mmCIF file of N, CA and C in Angstrom:
data_model
loop_
_atom_site.group_PDB
_atom_site.id
_atom_site.type_symbol
_atom_site.label_atom_id
_atom_site.label_comp_id
_atom_site.label_asym_id
_atom_site.label_seq_id
_atom_site.Cartn_x
_atom_site.Cartn_y
_atom_site.Cartn_z
ATOM 1 N N UNK A 1071 0.854 -1.184 0.000
ATOM 2 C CA UNK A 1071 0.000 0.000 0.000
ATOM 3 C C UNK A 1071 0.890 1.233 0.000
ATOM 4 N N UNK A 1072 0.635 2.123 -0.936
ATOM 5 C CA UNK A 1072 1.407 3.362 -1.038
ATOM 6 C C UNK A 1072 0.809 4.401 -0.104
ATOM 7 N N UNK A 1073 1.605 4.920 0.805
ATOM 8 C CA UNK A 1073 1.133 5.940 1.751
ATOM 9 C C UNK A 1073 1.714 7.296 1.349
ATOM 10 N N UNK A 1074 0.912 8.314 1.430
ATOM 11 C CA UNK A 1074 1.360 9.670 1.122
ATOM 12 C C UNK A 1074 1.812 10.333 2.412
ATOM 13 N N UNK A 1075 2.939 10.957 2.338
ATOM 14 C CA UNK A 1075 3.487 11.660 3.494
ATOM 15 C C UNK A 1075 2.509 12.759 3.924
ATOM 16 N N UNK A 1076 2.104 12.814 5.217
ATOM 17 C CA UNK A 1076 1.162 13.837 5.690
ATOM 18 C C UNK A 1076 1.637 15.267 5.435
ATOM 19 N N UNK A 1077 2.941 15.493 5.437
ATOM 20 C CA UNK A 1077 3.463 16.843 5.169
ATOM 21 C C UNK A 1077 3.131 17.286 3.753
ATOM 22 N N UNK A 1078 3.151 16.347 2.819
ATOM 23 C CA UNK A 1078 2.811 16.666 1.431
ATOM 24 C C UNK A 1078 1.326 17.008 1.327
ATOM 25 N N UNK A 1079 0.493 16.248 1.995
ATOM 26 C CA UNK A 1079 -0.943 16.517 1.953
ATOM 27 C C UNK A 1079 -1.271 17.884 2.534
ATOM 28 N N UNK A 1080 -0.647 18.247 3.633
ATOM 29 C CA UNK A 1080 -0.948 19.532 4.256
ATOM 30 C C UNK A 1080 -0.481 20.689 3.374
ATOM 31 N N UNK A 1081 0.639 20.523 2.693
ATOM 32 C CA UNK A 1081 1.097 21.582 1.793
ATOM 33 C C UNK A 1081 0.119 21.767 0.641
ATOM 34 N N UNK A 1082 -0.350 20.686 0.082
ATOM 35 C CA UNK A 1082 -1.306 20.785 -1.015
ATOM 36 C C UNK A 1082 -2.624 21.388 -0.523
ATOM 37 N N UNK A 1083 -3.039 21.005 0.651
ATOM 38 C CA UNK A 1083 -4.289 21.515 1.218
ATOM 39 C C UNK A 1083 -4.220 23.028 1.408
ATOM 40 N N UNK A 1084 -3.073 23.528 1.883
ATOM 41 C CA UNK A 1084 -2.913 24.961 2.105
ATOM 42 C C UNK A 1084 -3.042 25.752 0.802
ATOM 43 N N UNK A 1085 -2.705 25.155 -0.297
ATOM 44 C CA UNK A 1085 -2.762 25.855 -1.579
ATOM 45 C C UNK A 1085 -4.169 25.872 -2.168
ATOM 46 N N UNK A 1086 -5.034 25.022 -1.687
ATOM 47 C CA UNK A 1086 -6.381 24.929 -2.235
ATOM 48 C C UNK A 1086 -7.262 26.070 -1.733
ATOM 49 N N UNK A 1087 -7.118 26.430 -0.472
ATOM 50 C CA UNK A 1087 -7.974 27.432 0.136
ATOM 51 C C UNK A 1087 -7.254 28.765 0.249
ATOM 52 N N UNK A 1088 -7.976 29.833 -0.028
ATOM 53 C CA UNK A 1088 -7.402 31.167 0.044
ATOM 54 C C UNK A 1088 -8.486 32.112 0.559
ATOM 55 N N UNK A 1089 -8.102 33.126 1.271
ATOM 56 C CA UNK A 1089 -9.041 34.102 1.797
ATOM 57 C C UNK A 1089 -9.199 35.241 0.796
ATOM 58 N N UNK A 1090 -10.436 35.621 0.557
ATOM 59 C CA UNK A 1090 -10.734 36.749 -0.326
ATOM 60 C C UNK A 1090 -11.528 37.796 0.435
ATOM 61 N N UNK A 1091 -11.389 39.042 0.029
ATOM 62 C CA UNK A 1091 -12.028 40.170 0.698
ATOM 63 C C UNK A 1091 -12.876 40.959 -0.283
ATOM 64 N N UNK A 1092 -13.934 41.563 0.236
ATOM 65 C CA UNK A 1092 -14.793 42.443 -0.543
ATOM 66 C C UNK A 1092 -14.839 43.777 0.184
ATOM 67 N N UNK A 1093 -14.408 44.831 -0.478
ATOM 68 C CA UNK A 1093 -14.397 46.151 0.145
ATOM 69 C C UNK A 1093 -15.771 46.790 0.073
ATOM 70 N N UNK A 1094 -16.357 47.043 1.217
ATOM 71 C CA UNK A 1094 -17.688 47.645 1.259
ATOM 72 C C UNK A 1094 -17.798 48.586 2.446
ATOM 73 N N UNK A 1095 -18.809 49.398 2.445
ATOM 74 C CA UNK A 1095 -19.026 50.336 3.548
ATOM 75 C C UNK A 1095 -19.856 49.670 4.641
ATOM 76 N N UNK A 1096 -19.862 50.274 5.815
ATOM 77 C CA UNK A 1096 -20.659 49.745 6.927
ATOM 78 C C UNK A 1096 -22.137 49.684 6.582
ATOM 79 N N UNK A 1097 -22.601 50.637 5.798
ATOM 80 C CA UNK A 1097 -24.033 50.683 5.475
ATOM 81 C C UNK A 1097 -24.466 49.533 4.564
ATOM 82 N N UNK A 1098 -23.532 48.922 3.848
ATOM 83 C CA UNK A 1098 -23.868 47.803 2.962
ATOM 84 C C UNK A 1098 -23.516 46.436 3.548
ATOM 85 N N UNK A 1099 -22.841 46.431 4.685
ATOM 86 C CA UNK A 1099 -22.382 45.173 5.267
ATOM 87 C C UNK A 1099 -23.534 44.220 5.571
ATOM 88 N N UNK A 1100 -24.585 44.709 6.186
ATOM 89 C CA UNK A 1100 -25.710 43.847 6.579
ATOM 90 C C UNK A 1100 -26.338 43.149 5.374
ATOM 91 N N UNK A 1101 -26.403 43.838 4.244
ATOM 92 C CA UNK A 1101 -27.007 43.221 3.061
ATOM 93 C C UNK A 1101 -26.178 42.052 2.540
ATOM 94 N N UNK A 1102 -24.874 42.044 2.801
ATOM 95 C CA UNK A 1102 -24.026 40.931 2.368
ATOM 96 C C UNK A 1102 -24.372 39.645 3.120
ATOM 97 N N UNK A 1103 -24.842 39.788 4.337
ATOM 98 C CA UNK A 1103 -25.209 38.614 5.123
ATOM 99 C C UNK A 1103 -26.421 37.899 4.528
ATOM 100 N N UNK A 1104 -27.217 38.630 3.756
ATOM 101 C CA UNK A 1104 -28.395 38.050 3.104
ATOM 102 C C UNK A 1104 -28.038 37.391 1.772
ATOM 103 N N UNK A 1105 -26.840 37.634 1.289
ATOM 104 C CA UNK A 1105 -26.410 37.079 0.015
ATOM 105 C C UNK A 1105 -26.118 38.187 -0.979
ATOM 106 N N UNK A 1106 -25.563 37.811 -2.100
ATOM 107 C CA UNK A 1106 -25.182 38.772 -3.137
ATOM 108 C C UNK A 1106 -26.222 38.733 -4.242
ATOM 109 N N UNK A 1107 -26.741 39.911 -4.579
ATOM 110 C CA UNK A 1107 -27.702 40.047 -5.671
ATOM 111 C C UNK A 1107 -27.022 40.841 -6.784
ATOM 112 N N UNK A 1108 -26.599 40.163 -7.831
ATOM 113 C CA UNK A 1108 -25.874 40.805 -8.937
ATOM 114 C C UNK A 1108 -26.723 41.902 -9.579
ATOM 115 N N UNK A 1109 -28.023 41.776 -9.550
ATOM 116 C CA UNK A 1109 -28.892 42.808 -10.132
ATOM 117 C C UNK A 1109 -28.737 44.148 -9.427
ATOM 118 N N UNK A 1110 -28.282 44.146 -8.180
ATOM 119 C CA UNK A 1110 -28.093 45.392 -7.431
ATOM 120 C C UNK A 1110 -26.712 46.003 -7.658
ATOM 121 N N UNK A 1111 -25.838 45.299 -8.370
ATOM 122 C CA UNK A 1111 -24.482 45.790 -8.628
ATOM 123 C C UNK A 1111 -24.503 46.866 -9.709
ATOM 124 N N UNK A 1112 -23.600 47.815 -9.585
ATOM 125 C CA UNK A 1112 -23.489 48.872 -10.590
ATOM 126 C C UNK A 1112 -22.928 48.299 -11.886
ATOM 127 N N UNK A 1113 -23.393 48.819 -13.008
ATOM 128 C CA UNK A 1113 -22.924 48.297 -14.296
ATOM 129 C C UNK A 1113 -21.751 49.095 -14.858
ATOM 130 N N UNK A 1114 -21.522 50.287 -14.369
ATOM 131 C CA UNK A 1114 -20.455 51.130 -14.921
ATOM 132 C C UNK A 1114 -19.194 51.076 -14.042
ATOM 133 N N UNK A 1115 -18.716 49.864 -13.769
ATOM 134 C CA UNK A 1115 -17.501 49.688 -12.983
ATOM 135 C C UNK A 1115 -16.339 49.302 -13.893
ATOM 136 N N UNK A 1116 -15.159 49.166 -13.320
ATOM 137 C CA UNK A 1116 -13.953 48.883 -14.106
ATOM 138 C C UNK A 1116 -14.089 47.662 -15.016
ATOM 139 N N UNK A 1117 -14.674 46.599 -14.499
ATOM 140 C CA UNK A 1117 -14.766 45.355 -15.261
ATOM 141 C C UNK A 1117 -16.209 44.973 -15.579
ATOM 142 N N UNK A 1118 -17.113 45.917 -15.463
ATOM 143 C CA UNK A 1118 -18.518 45.635 -15.728
ATOM 144 C C UNK A 1118 -19.259 45.209 -14.482
ATOM 145 N N UNK A 1119 -20.517 44.921 -14.662
ATOM 146 C CA UNK A 1119 -21.392 44.559 -13.551
ATOM 147 C C UNK A 1119 -20.913 43.261 -12.911
ATOM 148 N N UNK A 1120 -20.804 43.255 -11.589
ATOM 149 C CA UNK A 1120 -20.370 42.051 -10.899
ATOM 150 C C UNK A 1120 -20.055 42.313 -9.438
ATOM 151 N N UNK A 1121 -19.768 41.267 -8.737
ATOM 152 C CA UNK A 1121 -19.396 41.307 -7.328
ATOM 153 C C UNK A 1121 -17.920 40.948 -7.258
ATOM 154 N N UNK A 1122 -17.102 41.902 -6.865
ATOM 155 C CA UNK A 1122 -15.656 41.737 -6.944
ATOM 156 C C UNK A 1122 -15.031 41.364 -5.609
ATOM 157 N N UNK A 1123 -14.052 40.488 -5.675
ATOM 158 C CA UNK A 1123 -13.276 40.054 -4.522
ATOM 159 C C UNK A 1123 -11.809 40.230 -4.843
ATOM 160 N N UNK A 1124 -11.003 40.342 -3.795
ATOM 161 C CA UNK A 1124 -9.562 40.421 -3.958
ATOM 162 C C UNK A 1124 -8.896 39.613 -2.855
ATOM 163 N N UNK A 1125 -7.712 39.128 -3.137
ATOM 164 C CA UNK A 1125 -6.955 38.419 -2.112
ATOM 165 C C UNK A 1125 -6.167 39.399 -1.242
ATOM 166 N N UNK A 1126 -6.223 40.678 -1.588
ATOM 167 C CA UNK A 1126 -5.484 41.707 -0.851
ATOM 168 C C UNK A 1126 -6.415 42.457 0.109
ATOM 169 N N UNK A 1127 -6.168 42.304 1.410
ATOM 170 C CA UNK A 1127 -6.953 43.035 2.399
ATOM 171 C C UNK A 1127 -6.771 44.535 2.211
ATOM 172 N N UNK A 1128 -5.550 44.947 1.883
ATOM 173 C CA UNK A 1128 -5.253 46.379 1.671
ATOM 174 C C UNK A 1128 -6.082 46.940 0.518
ATOM 175 N N UNK A 1129 -6.125 46.218 -0.589
ATOM 176 C CA UNK A 1129 -6.888 46.686 -1.743
ATOM 177 C C UNK A 1129 -8.379 46.787 -1.413
ATOM 178 N N UNK A 1130 -8.922 45.812 -0.702
ATOM 179 C CA UNK A 1130 -10.334 45.854 -0.311
ATOM 180 C C UNK A 1130 -10.599 47.033 0.622
ATOM 181 N N UNK A 1131 -9.664 47.298 1.526
ATOM 182 C CA UNK A 1131 -9.820 48.423 2.460
ATOM 183 C C UNK A 1131 -9.823 49.759 1.717
ATOM 184 N N UNK A 1132 -8.951 49.898 0.743
ATOM 185 C CA UNK A 1132 -8.881 51.138 -0.052
ATOM 186 C C UNK A 1132 -10.196 51.322 -0.808
ATOM 187 N N UNK A 1133 -10.710 50.263 -1.394
ATOM 188 C CA UNK A 1133 -11.979 50.351 -2.120
ATOM 189 C C UNK A 1133 -13.122 50.746 -1.182
ATOM 190 N N UNK A 1134 -13.142 50.181 0.009
ATOM 191 C CA UNK A 1134 -14.193 50.501 0.987
ATOM 192 C C UNK A 1134 -14.117 51.975 1.374
ATOM 193 N N UNK A 1135 -12.920 52.475 1.578
ATOM 194 C CA UNK A 1135 -12.763 53.893 1.940
ATOM 195 C C UNK A 1135 -13.263 54.800 0.818
ATOM 196 N N UNK A 1136 -12.979 54.436 -0.439
ATOM 197 C CA UNK A 1136 -13.450 55.238 -1.571
ATOM 198 C C UNK A 1136 -14.972 55.283 -1.630
ATOM 199 N N UNK A 1137 -15.625 54.172 -1.277
ATOM 200 C CA UNK A 1137 -17.084 54.113 -1.328
ATOM 201 C C UNK A 1137 -17.734 54.932 -0.212
ATOM 202 N N UNK A 1138 -16.993 55.180 0.863
ATOM 203 C CA UNK A 1138 -17.554 55.902 2.001
ATOM 204 C C UNK A 1138 -17.564 57.411 1.776
ATOM 205 N N UNK A 1139 -16.760 57.882 0.832
ATOM 206 C CA UNK A 1139 -16.662 59.337 0.641
ATOM 207 C C UNK A 1139 -17.120 59.765 -0.719
#
């Protein structure tokens, strides 16, 4: 029986999951808990209508600050 080294499995597992962030204002936070409705998204954004995520907490924070002002 071929056994896989547990260290190899854990390394592969770490690469599968990644944290993503969505920059939003406090006033819109509660609506995210209800789910994402693409119909409510603006259509005149950088990449078109959609719900955007980033792996960068800094980038999401900057976007949230822009939306607040």
